[in-house]
Amino acid sequence: MFFLKTPQQPKMCVVVFFLPSAPQMEDPIQLKEEGNKYFQASDYERAAQSYTQAMKLNKDRALQAVLYRNRAACYLKKEEYAKAASDASRAIDINSSDIKALYRRSQALEKLGKLDQAFKDAQKCATMEPRNKNFQETLRRLGADIQEKLRIQFSTDMRVQKMFEILLDENSEKEKREKAANNLIVLGREEAGAERIFQNNGVSLLLQLIETKNAELVLAAVRTLSGMCTGHKARATAILHYLGIDNICMWMSVDNEEISLAVCNLLQTITDCLLGQGKEEHHGKEEALVLDTKKDLKMITMRLLDMLVSKNVSGQGRDRALNLLNKNIPRKDLKEHDNSRTIFVIDNGLKKILKVVGQIPEMPGCLPLTENTQLTASILLNKLYDDLRCDPERDNYREICEEYIKSKIDPQNMDKTLHAIQMVSGVLQGPFDLGNKLLSMKGVMEMMVALCGSEREIDQLVAVEALIHASTKLSRATFIISNGITLLKDIYKKTKNEKIKIRALVGLCKLGSAGGTDYGLRQFAEGSTEKLAKQCRKWLCNTSIDARTRKWAVEGLAYLTLDADVKDDFVEDEQALQAMFELAKTSDKTILYSVASALVNCTNSYDTKELVPELVQLAKFSKQHVPEEHPKDKKDFVVKRVKRLLKAGVVSALACMVKADSAILTDQSKELIARVFLALCDDPKDRGTIVAQGGGKALIPLAVEGTDVGKIKASHALAKIAAISNPDMAFPGERVYEVVRPLISLLNTERDGLQNYEALLGLTNFSGRSDKLRMKIVKEGALPDIENYMFENHDQLRQAATECMCNLVVSKEVQERFVADGNDRLKLVVLLCSEDDEKVQKAAAGALAMLTAAQKKLCSKMTEVTTQWLEILQRLCLHDNMEVQHRGLVIAFNLISASKELAQKLVESELLEILTFVGKQEDDPKKQHVINAARDCLTKCMDYGLIKPLSRA
């Protein structure tokens, strides 16, 4: 039994004096002395500032040398060795016999790896003071380090020589050659190794390896050269000139995908260096060695443009040239003013790019192409057009296109005209505005329609494709619909050529969609949409049909799956799904968009307008047509389709699509993929499967880049995964930190309540994992938003925000914000402890328990923020929920432990009776933690002498 003892305590008064700040010093000597004091106190930053200020005011050269020398000492302590060496050199320039400056420069140079120079400075110091043990020890150590460096260099030289001997010896064992090749590649990626290869006639020897034409040796040589060029402008320039751009382009043109790609990477590495995008630390050392790079860049661009129209270049080589132009010519940031490289390509290579898009693979004399060549060329046309800054530049672009296309139109030569229509078709897949203008050229539309009626299949093929691409240009859709649909229907019915038939079907789908008719979306030709979709699935699964034709089947399905019956049948066809997923792995913009569109339709993840019941009744009353939801678009059917897609491996396909090059994966495609992911994540049971198949990793780039809608959808999907998954499993390694910003982006009033709630759950999960994650959340500015949701009237949002804050208060930075004057953060948490919502109470009490345990200042501050604090604390300590009660008792213990004065306030209140009631209960394993907490409080009060035990009778 415990009873109260109430000794009177005198009140204390604290008087705070404010001293005026010291006036700014203008005496350099005083500033030097001040810097010395800071240095002795290990405040090197302020010491350096004092020395710098003194330098600005000083005119005495001798003092200036001392100041430079002293500041060099600060930089040494701060590990800013380049600055330390620079300051020491300035001191030596003034006084060449300044032994301290010499020694400090020696120390800095040693850290910078310049051992020879460091040794010379240390040698001068030892000459001046031969008996100084520090100087002698430094000389001994530097001498040993230099010898070791020379030994390693000699060893590296020997290794390089040995590797080349093995590789160039035709009689060497295969295993030894493979090992030597791999070692050479690794060595080329290391700065020291790359320099040794370069200095020892390595480029010439690597050229010999390439000239052997042995694929294995060529790859090893090219990859080694790439490593040597990476981040080193001078070396990259020397290698470019030694090898010759003509040779590099010739190697890239070979019909070997691996070699072509490796040479492309080499040329990209060289280009990056010439553009100044390598490792910054190397550039300063080489600036004097490398002259203007514009000439080299122009030379590379001209050779790449020449590759586009050369018959000696393989299809893969042509693709590499187009990809390099796509990546390096248009500005990456339109805020940059200079677009001269784009203008150069338009003036010197636009016709060459048009020639590529105008190729017809089925005709003799066609340039070697891959399935992606012409689409990649169309993308380049679009990027060049978008990079233009003004109307005169765009007019020049258009005039070149019109002039070139007109030169190909010849009514007497249908083959030549076909190339012109194919060019228009290619441009239609590129710049939208330009495509519209080219369609307006005299005779172009008429020629497209006329070719549909030709007896030649090649004419029909080209014309149908052109009509399909033209149908997306809505200003011309009326003409096409009125003239083209009948022709396409006839072609679809009559032709036996699968390539033409499938294109005609897609054309009818597109035209019906563009014209608002029933042709494309309901019923045309001889059957219903289900019948046509079944035919598309057959084409899709037929591997004997070329991929270029099969992709049209995917595009057809993208339109036909708008029908609920079609999408339900489609997801049940596992063979068709797998065929579509396999096609999605190819680098084709149209396929990616079509696959994503079909999946959006199948998952019903498109936006739908919510029908207002009152308006529906009004429409029915006025006998207007009201669209009704198809039975197979109801939630149960959608869920079944989602489960079927997950079982078929849709996540792996989507993850593969996300990895596509930015030129292929457009922002619109990213948005569609994000919509599908969000639909897949709806059921918490499926989220583990999505993570296991790479969905978490794939969602991160979608949440960062793309359309605003796409980023929100991807962020919401990430929030759903983050809310219930183990972050270490869902987002392993450093990837977890990339998820924080997308989650925080959902914490604003423009997002709906579900997005807010699930983002808060995700952040709560993250904030409970590590202090580094908590710091990331705080650094990204999430704290004010989380606090705002703690004020929300919505119970679940308030609960989620409070639980998140409960985890965040473990961070010292967050605690300091609570301690800071002029904020109501602590008051909010205290008041939330009195909420009727038990979960909010529990989270708020947990936050308050941790805050008062970590910061004693908050214990006294808690008693000042609201007059209800004691009543709230008492309610917590009597709570029916043991977890809430335990947290209340911990808060009480923290207050009692903070100071005797606070403890006395508590024992003078009814809280003592509560603590006594809880503490005297018999031991019970189920609530022992509660009983022990109360007893700890009473024991602490006894230690203060505020209460004492009562002897039992």
Coordinates of N, CA and C in Angstrom, one line a residue, residues 118-197:
A118 N 54.2 14.6 -54.2 CA 54.2 14.6 -52.7 C 55.6 14.3 -52.2
F119 N 56.3 13.4 -52.8 CA 57.6 13.0 -52.4 C 58.6 14.1 -52.5
K120 N 58.5 14.9 -53.6 CA 59.4 16.0 -53.9 C 59.2 17.1 -52.7
D121 N 58.0 17.4 -52.4 CA 57.7 18.4 -51.3 C 58.3 17.8 -50.0
A122 N 58.0 16.6 -49.7 CA 58.5 16.0 -48.4 C 60.0 16.0 -48.4
Q123 N 60.7 15.8 -49.5 CA 62.1 15.8 -49.6 C 62.7 17.2 -49.3
K124 N 62.0 18.2 -49.8 CA 62.4 19.6 -49.5 C 62.3 19.9 -48.0
C125 N 61.2 19.4 -47.4 CA 61.0 19.6 -46.0 C 62.1 18.9 -45.2
A126 N 62.5 17.7 -45.6 CA 63.5 16.9 -44.9 C 64.9 17.6 -45.0
T127 N 65.1 18.2 -46.2 CA 66.4 18.9 -46.4 C 66.5 20.1 -45.5
M128 N 65.4 20.8 -45.3 CA 65.4 22.0 -44.4 C 65.6 21.6 -42.9
E129 N 64.9 20.5 -42.6 CA 64.9 20.0 -41.2 C 65.3 18.5 -41.2
P130 N 66.5 18.2 -41.3 CA 67.0 16.8 -41.4 C 66.6 15.9 -40.2
R131 N 66.5 16.6 -39.0 CA 66.2 15.8 -37.8 C 64.7 15.6 -37.5
N132 N 63.9 16.2 -38.3 CA 62.4 16.1 -38.1 C 61.9 14.7 -38.4
K133 N 61.5 13.9 -37.4 CA 61.1 12.6 -37.6 C 59.9 12.4 -38.5
N134 N 58.9 13.4 -38.4 CA 57.7 13.3 -39.2 C 58.1 13.3 -40.7
F135 N 59.1 14.2 -41.1 CA 59.5 14.3 -42.4 C 60.1 13.0 -42.9
Q136 N 61.0 12.5 -42.1 CA 61.7 11.3 -42.4 C 60.7 10.1 -42.6
E137 N 59.7 10.0 -41.7 CA 58.7 8.9 -41.8 C 57.9 9.1 -43.0
T138 N 57.5 10.3 -43.4 CA 56.7 10.6 -44.6 C 57.5 10.2 -45.8
L139 N 58.8 10.5 -45.9 CA 59.7 10.2 -47.0 C 59.7 8.7 -47.1
R140 N 59.9 8.0 -46.0 CA 60.0 6.5 -46.1 C 58.7 5.9 -46.6
R141 N 57.6 6.4 -46.1 CA 56.3 5.9 -46.5 C 56.0 6.1 -48.0
L142 N 56.3 7.4 -48.4 CA 56.0 7.7 -49.8 C 56.9 7.0 -50.8
G143 N 58.1 6.7 -50.3 CA 59.1 6.0 -51.2 C 58.5 4.6 -51.4
A144 N 58.0 4.0 -50.3 CA 57.5 2.6 -50.4 C 56.3 2.5 -51.2
D145 N 55.4 3.6 -51.1 CA 54.2 3.6 -51.9 C 54.5 3.8 -53.4
I146 N 55.5 4.6 -53.7 CA 55.9 4.8 -55.1 C 56.4 3.5 -55.7
Q147 N 57.2 2.8 -54.9 CA 57.7 1.5 -55.4 C 56.6 0.5 -55.6
E148 N 55.6 0.5 -54.7 CA 54.5 -0.4 -54.9 C 53.7 -0.1 -56.1
K149 N 53.5 1.2 -56.4 CA 52.8 1.7 -57.5 C 53.5 1.3 -58.8
L150 N 54.8 1.4 -58.8 CA 55.6 1.0 -60.0 C 55.5 -0.5 -60.2
R151 N 55.5 -1.2 -59.1 CA 55.5 -2.7 -59.2 C 54.1 -3.1 -59.8
I152 N 53.1 -2.4 -59.3 CA 51.7 -2.7 -59.9 C 51.6 -2.4 -61.4
Q153 N 52.2 -1.2 -61.7 CA 52.2 -0.8 -63.1 C 52.9 -1.8 -64.0
F154 N 54.1 -2.2 -63.5 CA 54.9 -3.1 -64.2 C 54.1 -4.4 -64.4
S155 N 53.5 -4.9 -63.3 CA 52.7 -6.1 -63.3 C 51.5 -6.0 -64.3
T156 N 50.9 -4.8 -64.3 CA 49.7 -4.6 -65.2 C 50.2 -4.6 -66.6
D157 N 51.4 -4.0 -66.9 CA 51.9 -4.0 -68.3 C 52.2 -5.4 -68.7
M158 N 52.7 -6.2 -67.8 CA 53.0 -7.6 -68.1 C 51.7 -8.4 -68.4
R159 N 50.7 -8.1 -67.6 CA 49.4 -8.8 -67.7 C 48.8 -8.5 -69.1
V160 N 48.8 -7.2 -69.4 CA 48.3 -6.7 -70.7 C 49.0 -7.4 -71.9
Q161 N 50.3 -7.4 -71.8 CA 51.1 -8.1 -72.8 C 50.8 -9.5 -73.0
K162 N 50.7 -10.2 -71.8 CA 50.4 -11.6 -71.8 C 49.0 -11.9 -72.4
M163 N 48.1 -11.1 -72.1 CA 46.7 -11.3 -72.6 C 46.7 -11.2 -74.1
F164 N 47.4 -10.2 -74.7 CA 47.4 -10.0 -76.1 C 48.1 -11.2 -76.8
E165 N 49.2 -11.7 -76.1 CA 49.9 -12.8 -76.7 C 49.0 -14.0 -76.8
I166 N 48.2 -14.2 -75.8 CA 47.3 -15.4 -75.8 C 46.2 -15.2 -76.9
L167 N 45.6 -14.0 -76.9 CA 44.5 -13.7 -77.9 C 45.0 -13.8 -79.3
L168 N 46.2 -13.3 -79.6 CA 46.7 -13.2 -81.0 C 47.3 -14.5 -81.5
D169 N 47.5 -15.5 -80.5 CA 48.1 -16.8 -80.9 C 46.9 -17.7 -81.3
E170 N 46.9 -18.1 -82.5 CA 45.8 -18.9 -83.0 C 45.9 -20.3 -82.4
N171 N 47.0 -20.7 -81.9 CA 47.1 -22.0 -81.3 C 46.8 -22.1 -79.8
S172 N 46.4 -20.9 -79.2 CA 46.0 -20.9 -77.8 C 44.8 -21.7 -77.6
E173 N 44.7 -22.3 -76.4 CA 43.5 -23.1 -76.0 C 42.3 -22.1 -75.9
K174 N 41.1 -22.7 -76.2 CA 39.9 -21.9 -76.2 C 39.6 -21.3 -74.9
E175 N 39.8 -22.1 -73.8 CA 39.5 -21.7 -72.5 C 40.4 -20.5 -72.0
K176 N 41.7 -20.6 -72.4 CA 42.6 -19.5 -72.1 C 42.3 -18.2 -72.8
R177 N 41.9 -18.4 -74.1 CA 41.5 -17.2 -74.9 C 40.3 -16.5 -74.3
E178 N 39.3 -17.3 -73.9 CA 38.1 -16.7 -73.3 C 38.4 -16.0 -72.0
K179 N 39.3 -16.6 -71.2 CA 39.7 -16.0 -69.9 C 40.4 -14.7 -70.1
A180 N 41.4 -14.7 -71.1 CA 42.2 -13.5 -71.4 C 41.3 -12.4 -72.0
A181 N 40.3 -12.8 -72.8 CA 39.3 -11.8 -73.3 C 38.5 -11.1 -72.2
N182 N 38.0 -11.9 -71.3 CA 37.2 -11.4 -70.2 C 38.1 -10.5 -69.3
N183 N 39.3 -10.9 -69.0 CA 40.2 -10.1 -68.2 C 40.6 -8.8 -68.8
L184 N 40.7 -8.8 -70.2 CA 41.0 -7.6 -70.9 C 39.9 -6.6 -70.8
I185 N 38.7 -7.1 -70.9 CA 37.5 -6.2 -70.8 C 37.4 -5.6 -69.4
V186 N 37.6 -6.4 -68.4 CA 37.6 -5.9 -67.0 C 38.7 -4.9 -66.8
L187 N 39.8 -5.1 -67.3 CA 41.0 -4.2 -67.2 C 40.7 -2.9 -67.9
G188 N 40.0 -3.0 -69.1 CA 39.7 -1.7 -69.8 C 38.7 -0.8 -69.1
R189 N 37.9 -1.4 -68.2 CA 36.9 -0.6 -67.5 C 37.5 0.1 -66.2
E190 N 38.7 -0.3 -65.9 CA 39.4 0.3 -64.7 C 40.3 1.4 -65.3
E191 N 40.3 2.6 -64.6 CA 41.1 3.7 -65.1 C 42.5 3.4 -65.3
A192 N 43.1 2.8 -64.2 CA 44.6 2.4 -64.3 C 44.8 1.4 -65.4
G193 N 44.0 0.4 -65.5 CA 44.2 -0.6 -66.6 C 44.0 0.0 -68.0
A194 N 43.0 0.8 -68.1 CA 42.7 1.5 -69.4 C 43.9 2.3 -69.9
E195 N 44.5 3.0 -68.9 CA 45.6 3.9 -69.3 C 46.8 3.1 -69.6
R196 N 47.0 1.9 -68.9 CA 48.2 1.1 -69.3 C 48.0 0.5 -70.7
I197 N 46.8 0.0 -71.0 CA 46.6 -0.5 -72.3 C 46.8 0.5 -73.4

